[in-house]
Coordinates of C-alpha atoms in Angstrom, one line a residue:
M1393 CA 0.0 0.0 0.0
S1394 CA 1.3 3.5 -0.9
S1395 CA 2.2 5.9 1.9
S1396 CA -0.6 8.3 0.8
S1397 CA -3.2 5.5 1.0
E1398 CA -1.9 4.5 4.4
T1399 CA -2.2 8.1 5.5
T1400 CA -5.8 8.2 4.2
A1401 CA -6.5 4.9 6.1
A1402 CA -5.0 6.3 9.3
L1403 CA -7.1 9.5 9.1
S1404 CA -10.2 7.3 8.7
L1405 CA -9.7 6.2 12.3
L1406 CA -9.4 9.7 13.8
N1407 CA -13.1 10.3 14.3
A1408 CA -16.0 9.2 16.5
G1409 CA -17.7 7.5 13.6
A1410 CA -14.9 5.0 13.3
V1411 CA -15.0 4.3 17.1
R1412 CA -18.7 3.6 17.0
E1413 CA -18.7 1.5 13.8
R1414 CA -15.9 -0.8 15.0
A1415 CA -17.3 -1.1 18.5
H1416 CA -20.6 -2.3 17.1
R1417 CA -18.8 -4.7 14.8
L1418 CA -17.1 -6.2 17.9
L1419 CA -20.4 -6.4 19.7
A1420 CA -21.9 -8.3 16.7
I1421 CA -19.1 -10.8 16.9
G1422 CA -19.7 -11.1 20.6
L1423 CA -23.4 -11.8 20.1
E1424 CA -22.4 -14.7 17.9
D1425 CA -20.3 -15.9 20.9
R1426 CA -17.1 -15.7 18.8
L1427 CA -15.0 -13.3 21.0
P1428 CA -11.9 -14.8 22.7
N1429 CA -12.2 -13.1 26.1
F1430 CA -15.9 -12.2 26.9
R1431 CA -19.3 -13.6 26.5
V1432 CA -22.2 -11.1 26.0
H1433 CA -25.4 -11.6 27.9
L1434 CA -27.9 -9.1 26.5
D1435 CA -30.6 -10.5 28.8
R1436 CA -28.9 -8.5 31.6
M1437 CA -29.3 -5.2 29.7
G1438 CA -32.8 -4.5 31.0
A1439 CA -31.6 -4.7 34.6
T1440 CA -28.6 -2.6 33.7
A1441 CA -30.7 0.2 32.2
E1442 CA -33.0 0.1 35.3
L1443 CA -29.9 0.5 37.5
V1444 CA -28.7 3.5 35.4
L1445 CA -32.2 5.0 35.5
E1446 CA -32.4 4.6 39.3
T1447 CA -29.0 6.1 39.8
T1448 CA -29.9 9.0 37.6
R1449 CA -33.2 9.8 39.3
K1450 CA -31.5 9.7 42.7
A1451 CA -28.9 12.2 41.7
Y1452 CA -31.1 14.3 39.4
P1453 CA -34.8 13.8 40.5
S1454 CA -36.1 16.3 37.8
L1455 CA -33.9 14.7 35.2
A1456 CA -32.1 18.0 34.6
V1457 CA -28.9 16.2 34.0
P1458 CA -25.8 18.1 33.0
F1459 CA -23.3 16.9 30.4
H1460 CA -20.6 14.3 31.5
S1461 CA -17.5 16.5 31.5
R1462 CA -14.6 17.7 33.5
W1463 CA -16.6 20.7 34.8
R1464 CA -18.6 18.4 37.1
H1465 CA -15.4 17.7 39.1
F1466 CA -14.8 21.3 39.9
S1467 CA -17.8 21.4 42.2
I1468 CA -17.9 20.1 45.7
N1469 CA -20.7 20.3 48.3
G1470 CA -22.8 22.2 45.8
V1471 CA -20.1 24.9 45.2
D1472 CA -18.8 25.3 41.6
R1473 CA -15.2 26.5 42.4
W1474 CA -14.3 27.4 38.9
A1475 CA -17.4 29.5 38.4
A1476 CA -16.9 31.2 41.8
L1477 CA -13.3 32.1 40.7
A1478 CA -14.1 33.0 37.1
D1479 CA -17.2 35.1 37.8
R1480 CA -15.0 37.5 39.9
I1481 CA -12.7 38.2 36.9
A1482 CA -13.4 41.1 34.5
W1483 CA -12.8 39.2 31.3
Q1484 CA -12.2 41.3 28.3
D1485 CA -14.8 39.4 26.3
P1486 CA -16.4 35.9 26.2
A1487 CA -13.6 34.6 24.0
T1488 CA -11.0 35.5 26.6
R1489 CA -12.8 33.5 29.3
A1490 CA -13.3 30.6 26.8
R1491 CA -9.6 30.5 26.2
A1492 CA -8.9 30.2 29.9
E1493 CA -11.6 27.5 30.2
F1494 CA -10.0 25.6 27.3
D1495 CA -6.6 25.9 29.1
L1496 CA -8.1 24.5 32.3
A1497 CA -10.1 21.7 30.7
M1498 CA -7.3 20.5 28.5
V1499 CA -4.7 20.4 31.2
S1500 CA -7.1 18.9 33.8
V1501 CA -8.3 16.2 31.4
F1502 CA -4.7 15.2 30.5
L1503 CA -4.0 14.8 34.2
D1504 CA -7.2 12.7 34.6
A1505 CA -6.1 9.1 33.8
G1506 CA -6.9 6.8 36.7
A1507 CA -5.3 7.8 40.0
G1508 CA -5.1 4.3 41.5
P1509 CA -7.1 3.2 44.6
S1510 CA -5.0 4.8 47.4
W1511 CA -4.2 8.4 46.2
R1512 CA -6.2 11.2 47.8
Y1513 CA -6.3 15.0 47.4
H1514 CA -6.6 16.6 50.9
D1515 CA -8.8 19.6 50.1
P1516 CA -7.7 22.6 52.2
V1517 CA -11.2 24.2 51.9
T1518 CA -13.3 21.4 53.3
G1519 CA -10.7 19.2 54.9
S1520 CA -12.0 16.2 52.9
A1521 CA -9.7 13.5 51.4
I1522 CA -11.0 13.0 47.8
G1523 CA -9.8 10.3 45.5
R1524 CA -10.0 9.4 41.8
S1525 CA -11.3 11.8 39.2
E1526 CA -12.9 14.2 41.6
G1527 CA -9.7 14.5 43.6
L1528 CA -7.6 14.9 40.4
G1529 CA -10.1 17.6 39.2
L1530 CA -9.8 19.7 42.4
A1531 CA -6.1 19.3 42.5
S1532 CA -5.6 20.4 38.9
L1533 CA -8.0 23.3 39.5
A1534 CA -6.0 24.4 42.5
M1535 CA -2.8 24.2 40.5
F1536 CA -4.3 26.2 37.7
A1537 CA -5.7 28.9 40.1
G1538 CA -2.2 29.1 41.6
G1539 CA -0.6 29.8 38.2
A1540 CA 1.2 26.4 38.0
F1541 CA 0.7 26.2 34.2
S1542 CA 1.3 29.9 33.3
S1543 CA 4.7 31.4 32.6
D1544 CA 3.3 34.9 33.3
P1545 CA 3.0 35.6 37.1
R1546 CA 0.6 38.5 36.3
Q1547 CA -1.8 36.1 34.6
P1548 CA -2.1 32.9 36.7
L1549 CA -5.5 31.8 35.1
R1550 CA -4.0 30.4 32.0
A1551 CA -1.8 27.6 30.6
D1552 CA 0.9 28.2 28.0
A1553 CA 3.4 26.3 25.9
D1554 CA 6.5 27.4 27.8
A1555 CA 5.2 26.5 31.3
L1556 CA 3.8 23.2 30.2
A1557 CA 7.0 22.2 28.3
N1558 CA 9.1 22.9 31.4
L1559 CA 6.8 21.3 34.0
S1560 CA 8.7 19.0 36.4
V1561 CA 7.8 15.9 38.2
T1562 CA 8.4 17.8 41.4
D1563 CA 5.9 20.5 40.3
L1564 CA 3.2 17.9 39.7
E1565 CA 4.0 15.9 42.8
R1566 CA 3.6 19.1 44.9
G1567 CA 0.3 20.1 43.3
M1568 CA -1.1 16.5 43.5
Q1569 CA 0.2 16.1 47.1
V1570 CA 2.1 13.0 46.1
S1571 CA 4.3 11.2 48.7
D1572 CA 5.4 7.7 49.6
A1573 CA 2.2 7.6 51.8
N1574 CA 0.0 9.0 49.0
P1575 CA 1.2 7.5 45.7
L1576 CA -0.3 8.5 42.4
V1577 CA -0.3 6.0 39.5
G1578 CA 1.6 7.1 36.3
I1579 CA 3.0 10.4 37.6
D1580 CA 5.9 10.3 35.0
G1581 CA 3.4 9.6 32.2
R1582 CA 1.3 12.6 33.1
V1583 CA 4.2 14.9 33.3
N1584 CA 5.6 13.7 30.0
L1585 CA 2.1 14.1 28.4
L1586 CA 1.9 17.8 29.5
R1587 CA 5.5 18.5 28.4
S1588 CA 4.7 17.0 25.0
L1589 CA 1.6 19.2 24.9
G1590 CA 3.7 22.2 25.6
R1591 CA 6.2 21.4 22.8
L1592 CA 3.4 20.7 20.3
L1593 CA 1.7 24.0 21.1
A1594 CA 4.9 25.9 20.5
S1595 CA 5.4 24.1 17.2
K1596 CA 1.9 25.1 15.9
P1597 CA 1.5 28.9 16.4
A1598 CA -0.9 29.1 13.5
V1599 CA -3.4 26.8 15.4
F1600 CA -2.7 27.6 19.0
G1601 CA -1.3 31.1 19.0
R1602 CA -3.6 33.2 16.9
F1603 CA -4.2 35.9 19.6
D1604 CA -1.7 35.0 22.4
P1605 CA 1.6 33.1 22.7
P1606 CA 0.8 29.4 22.0
R1607 CA -1.6 28.0 24.6
P1608 CA -4.2 25.2 24.8
G1609 CA -6.9 27.8 24.7
G1610 CA -5.8 28.8 21.2
L1611 CA -7.9 25.8 20.1
F1612 CA -11.0 27.8 21.0
D1613 CA -10.2 30.3 18.2
R1614 CA -9.5 27.5 15.8
L1615 CA -12.9 25.9 16.5
A1616 CA -14.7 29.2 16.4
S1617 CA -13.3 29.7 12.9
L1618 CA -14.8 26.4 11.9
A1619 CA -18.2 27.2 13.2
E1620 CA -20.7 28.1 10.5
A1621 CA -23.3 30.7 11.6
R1622 CA -22.0 30.1 15.2
R1623 CA -22.9 26.4 14.9
L1624 CA -20.3 23.6 15.4
A1625 CA -20.8 19.8 15.3
A1626 CA -19.4 18.0 18.4
P1627 CA -17.6 15.4 16.2
T1628 CA -15.6 18.3 14.7
I1629 CA -14.3 19.1 18.1
L1630 CA -13.0 15.5 18.4
S1631 CA -11.6 15.4 14.9
E1632 CA -9.6 18.6 15.5
L1633 CA -8.3 17.3 18.9
L1634 CA -7.2 14.0 17.3
T1635 CA -5.6 15.7 14.3
E1636 CA -3.9 18.6 16.1
L1637 CA -2.8 16.8 19.3
G1638 CA -2.1 13.3 18.0
P1639 CA 1.7 13.5 18.3
I1640 CA 1.6 14.2 22.1
W1641 CA 0.6 10.6 23.0
P1642 CA 3.2 8.0 23.9
S1643 CA 4.6 6.1 21.0
R1644 CA 2.0 3.5 20.1
L1645 CA 0.6 2.5 16.8
T1646 CA 1.3 4.6 13.7
L1647 CA 0.0 4.2 10.2
G1648 CA 1.2 6.2 7.2
G1649 CA 3.4 8.3 9.6
I1650 CA 0.3 9.3 11.7
A1651 CA 0.1 8.5 15.4
L1652 CA -3.2 6.7 16.1
G1653 CA -3.4 7.6 19.8
D1654 CA -5.8 5.5 21.8
C1655 CA -6.1 2.9 19.1
W1656 CA -5.2 -0.8 19.6
K1657 CA -5.2 -4.2 17.9
H1658 CA -7.9 -6.8 18.2
P1659 CA -7.6 -10.0 16.2
M1660 CA -11.3 -10.3 15.3
L1661 CA -11.5 -6.9 13.6
T1662 CA -10.1 -8.0 10.3
T1663 CA -10.6 -5.9 7.2
G1664 CA -9.1 -6.0 3.7
E1665 CA -7.0 -2.9 4.1
A1666 CA -4.4 -1.1 6.3
T1667 CA -6.7 -0.6 9.2
S1668 CA -7.2 -4.4 9.7
Q1669 CA -7.5 -5.4 13.4
L1670 CA -7.4 -1.8 14.6
M1671 CA -9.9 -0.6 17.3
P1672 CA -9.9 3.2 17.8
L1673 CA -11.3 4.3 21.2
H1674 CA -9.9 7.9 21.8
K1675 CA -11.2 7.9 25.4
L1676 CA -9.3 10.9 26.8
S1677 CA -9.8 12.9 23.6
Q1678 CA -13.5 12.3 23.7
W1679 CA -13.7 13.1 27.4
L1680 CA -11.9 16.4 26.5
A1681 CA -14.3 16.9 23.5
Y1682 CA -17.3 16.6 25.9
S1683 CA -15.5 19.0 28.3
L1684 CA -15.1 21.7 25.6
I1685 CA -18.8 21.9 24.7
E1686 CA -19.8 24.1 27.7
P1687 CA -17.0 26.8 27.1
L1688 CA -18.0 26.9 23.5
Q1689 CA -21.7 27.3 24.4
N1690 CA -20.9 29.9 27.0
A1691 CA -19.1 31.9 24.3
G1692 CA -22.1 31.8 22.1
I1693 CA -21.3 28.9 19.8
D1694 CA -24.1 26.3 19.4
V1695 CA -22.7 22.8 19.6
T1696 CA -24.8 20.3 17.6
D1697 CA -24.8 16.6 17.1
I1698 CA -23.6 15.9 20.6
D1699 CA -24.6 12.2 20.1
G1700 CA -22.1 12.0 17.3
L1701 CA -19.5 11.4 20.0
T1702 CA -19.5 8.0 21.6
G1703 CA -19.6 6.7 25.1
L1704 CA -16.3 6.6 26.9
A1705 CA -14.3 3.4 26.9
E1706 CA -13.1 3.7 30.5
Y1707 CA -13.2 1.5 33.6
R1708 CA -16.4 2.8 35.3
N1709 CA -18.6 2.4 32.2
G1710 CA -16.9 -0.9 31.3
G1711 CA -17.1 -2.0 35.0
L1712 CA -20.8 -1.5 34.9
F1713 CA -21.3 -4.2 32.3
V1714 CA -18.9 -6.7 33.9
D1715 CA -20.3 -6.2 37.4
N1716 CA -23.9 -6.4 36.3
G1717 CA -23.4 -9.5 34.2
V1718 CA -23.8 -8.1 30.7
L1719 CA -20.1 -9.2 30.0
A1720 CA -18.7 -12.3 31.5
F1721 CA -15.0 -13.4 31.4
R1722 CA -14.7 -16.5 29.2
D1723 CA -11.8 -17.6 31.5
E1724 CA -12.8 -16.7 35.1
G1725 CA -9.1 -16.6 36.0
D1726 CA -8.8 -13.4 34.0
A1727 CA -10.7 -11.6 36.7
L1728 CA -7.7 -12.3 39.0
R1729 CA -4.9 -11.4 36.5
E1730 CA -3.5 -8.0 35.6
H1731 CA -3.9 -7.0 32.0
D1732 CA -1.9 -4.5 29.9
V1733 CA -4.0 -1.8 28.1
A1734 CA -2.8 -3.2 24.8
S1735 CA -4.0 -6.7 25.5
P1736 CA -6.8 -8.1 23.3
L1737 CA -8.8 -8.6 26.5
V1738 CA -8.7 -5.0 27.5
V1739 CA -9.3 -3.8 23.9
E1740 CA -12.3 -6.1 23.6
W1741 CA -13.7 -4.9 26.9
R1742 CA -13.3 -1.3 26.0
G1743 CA -14.8 -1.7 22.5
L1744 CA -17.8 -3.6 23.8
T1745 CA -18.3 -0.9 26.4
V1746 CA -18.7 1.7 23.7
A1747 CA -21.3 -0.3 21.8
L1748 CA -23.2 -1.4 24.9
L1749 CA -23.4 2.2 26.1
D1750 CA -25.4 3.0 22.9
R1751 CA -27.7 0.1 23.8
V1752 CA -28.2 1.3 27.4
A1753 CA -29.0 4.8 26.1
E1754 CA -31.7 3.5 23.8
N1755 CA -33.2 1.5 26.7
V1756 CA -33.1 4.4 29.1
R1757 CA -34.7 6.8 26.6
R1758 CA -37.4 4.2 25.8
H1759 CA -38.2 3.9 29.6
L1760 CA -38.5 7.7 29.8
G1761 CA -40.2 8.4 26.5
L1762 CA -37.4 10.8 25.6
D1763 CA -35.2 11.1 22.4
A1764 CA -31.5 11.8 21.8
N1765 CA -32.1 15.5 21.6
T1766 CA -33.6 15.8 25.0
L1767 CA -31.4 13.1 26.6
P1768 CA -28.2 12.9 24.7
L1769 CA -25.6 10.2 25.5
A1770 CA -23.5 12.9 27.4
K1771 CA -26.3 13.1 30.0
I1772 CA -26.8 9.4 30.2
L1773 CA -23.1 9.0 30.9
E1774 CA -23.3 11.6 33.7
G1775 CA -26.5 10.5 35.2
G1776 CA -25.8 7.6 34.6
T1777 CA -23.6 4.8 33.5
W1778 CA -20.5 6.2 35.0
A1779 CA -22.1 6.7 38.5
A1780 CA -23.7 3.3 38.4
G1781 CA -20.4 1.7 37.5
R1782 CA -18.7 3.4 40.4
R1783 CA -21.6 2.4 42.7
L1784 CA -21.2 -1.3 41.8
A1785 CA -17.5 -1.2 42.2
R1786 CA -17.9 0.2 45.7
E1787 CA -20.4 -2.4 46.6
R1788 CA -18.3 -5.3 45.3
R1789 CA -14.7 -4.4 46.2
A1790 CA -13.3 -2.8 49.3
D1791 CA -11.1 -0.5 47.3
A1792 CA -13.8 0.3 44.6
S1793 CA -11.4 -0.9 41.9
P1794 CA -12.7 -1.9 38.5
P1795 CA -13.6 -5.6 37.9
V1796 CA -10.8 -5.8 35.2
R1797 CA -7.3 -5.3 36.6
I1798 CA -5.4 -2.9 34.3
I1799 CA -1.7 -2.1 34.2
S1800 CA -1.9 1.7 33.5
D1801 CA 0.7 4.2 32.5
G1802 CA -1.4 7.2 33.5
T1803 CA -2.3 8.2 29.9
V1804 CA -5.2 5.9 28.9
F1805 CA -7.6 5.4 31.9

């Protein structure tokens, strides 16, 4: 195959449509009981949808569910800390605030891969010890508010290429309160990811430095320029993230010279061309895409086709299906073993998770008599599947760990 056709094939995987299509192909194979690692029990889907619905109603009795995004993790005890901080600032215009919110969301999401079961953020405001995504969110917000990602002491509420490229492990350990007694999984991977982001931003001033020195928030201006009549499709956000930020991810699979990011091999996904056996998932990038919707909306850009993004192939959503019996290990011994993120078992689990989330969404909407416009997948994830997965993990395992044991480098989960 020529390099140009390989490049075309690679680009065909850098979008949400490819994630959804291959995930459903994997599920179809599973429904024929031909997958090597999991059996699929669709008869458990009704009970799973009911659990999601019950969890959603408990958290949001009026069903006024917000989007699943990083912004949820900046609130604690009913107080939105970012809003409380940002609302006191005399922003020059909505775009200036949006750039700062892009800076915060992007840095915080890239720090958001699984923290491990023992790490906690000791919140100086409430005195609480907060773990996992919520703790990482509050810690990253505190770092951002303190100017940890800005090279300009006069403007702490920003991130920029220079500060990110020079971030040290010590800087992140201090901000994340890491110690021998409070270990954080994948600290080096997180620092390297932010450094890579800083170098990439500096190398693309036309994309990330239209109005300022290069910064993550420069992507706001790029996306605003793509909006037609102030309307932008959510899958476009993801495609831009994957195209512009692809090189920052650790060296994994490449095709035609293009880094494929969160994309892995599964032996059952054979095709007749260069993308054979490849399963794109793009979990952190999709989590980031969801998290950029609200800053765009607040700046007056109407984000459409939110369901064009997929569910997130992460351990809470995936754990929901294993813990509730929709997915069963073919070899029960696999529940006791640790699995690398590149293993066919983990790739299979994550791909099935994406397809099954679509099934749950259909089921929940049918129960409620709502459609995808009134209850998009982003709200079902928040209400929702992620919270139900966490609930089951807490009930079944003392450390609330996922039912699949994953060896993580801090850049996938």
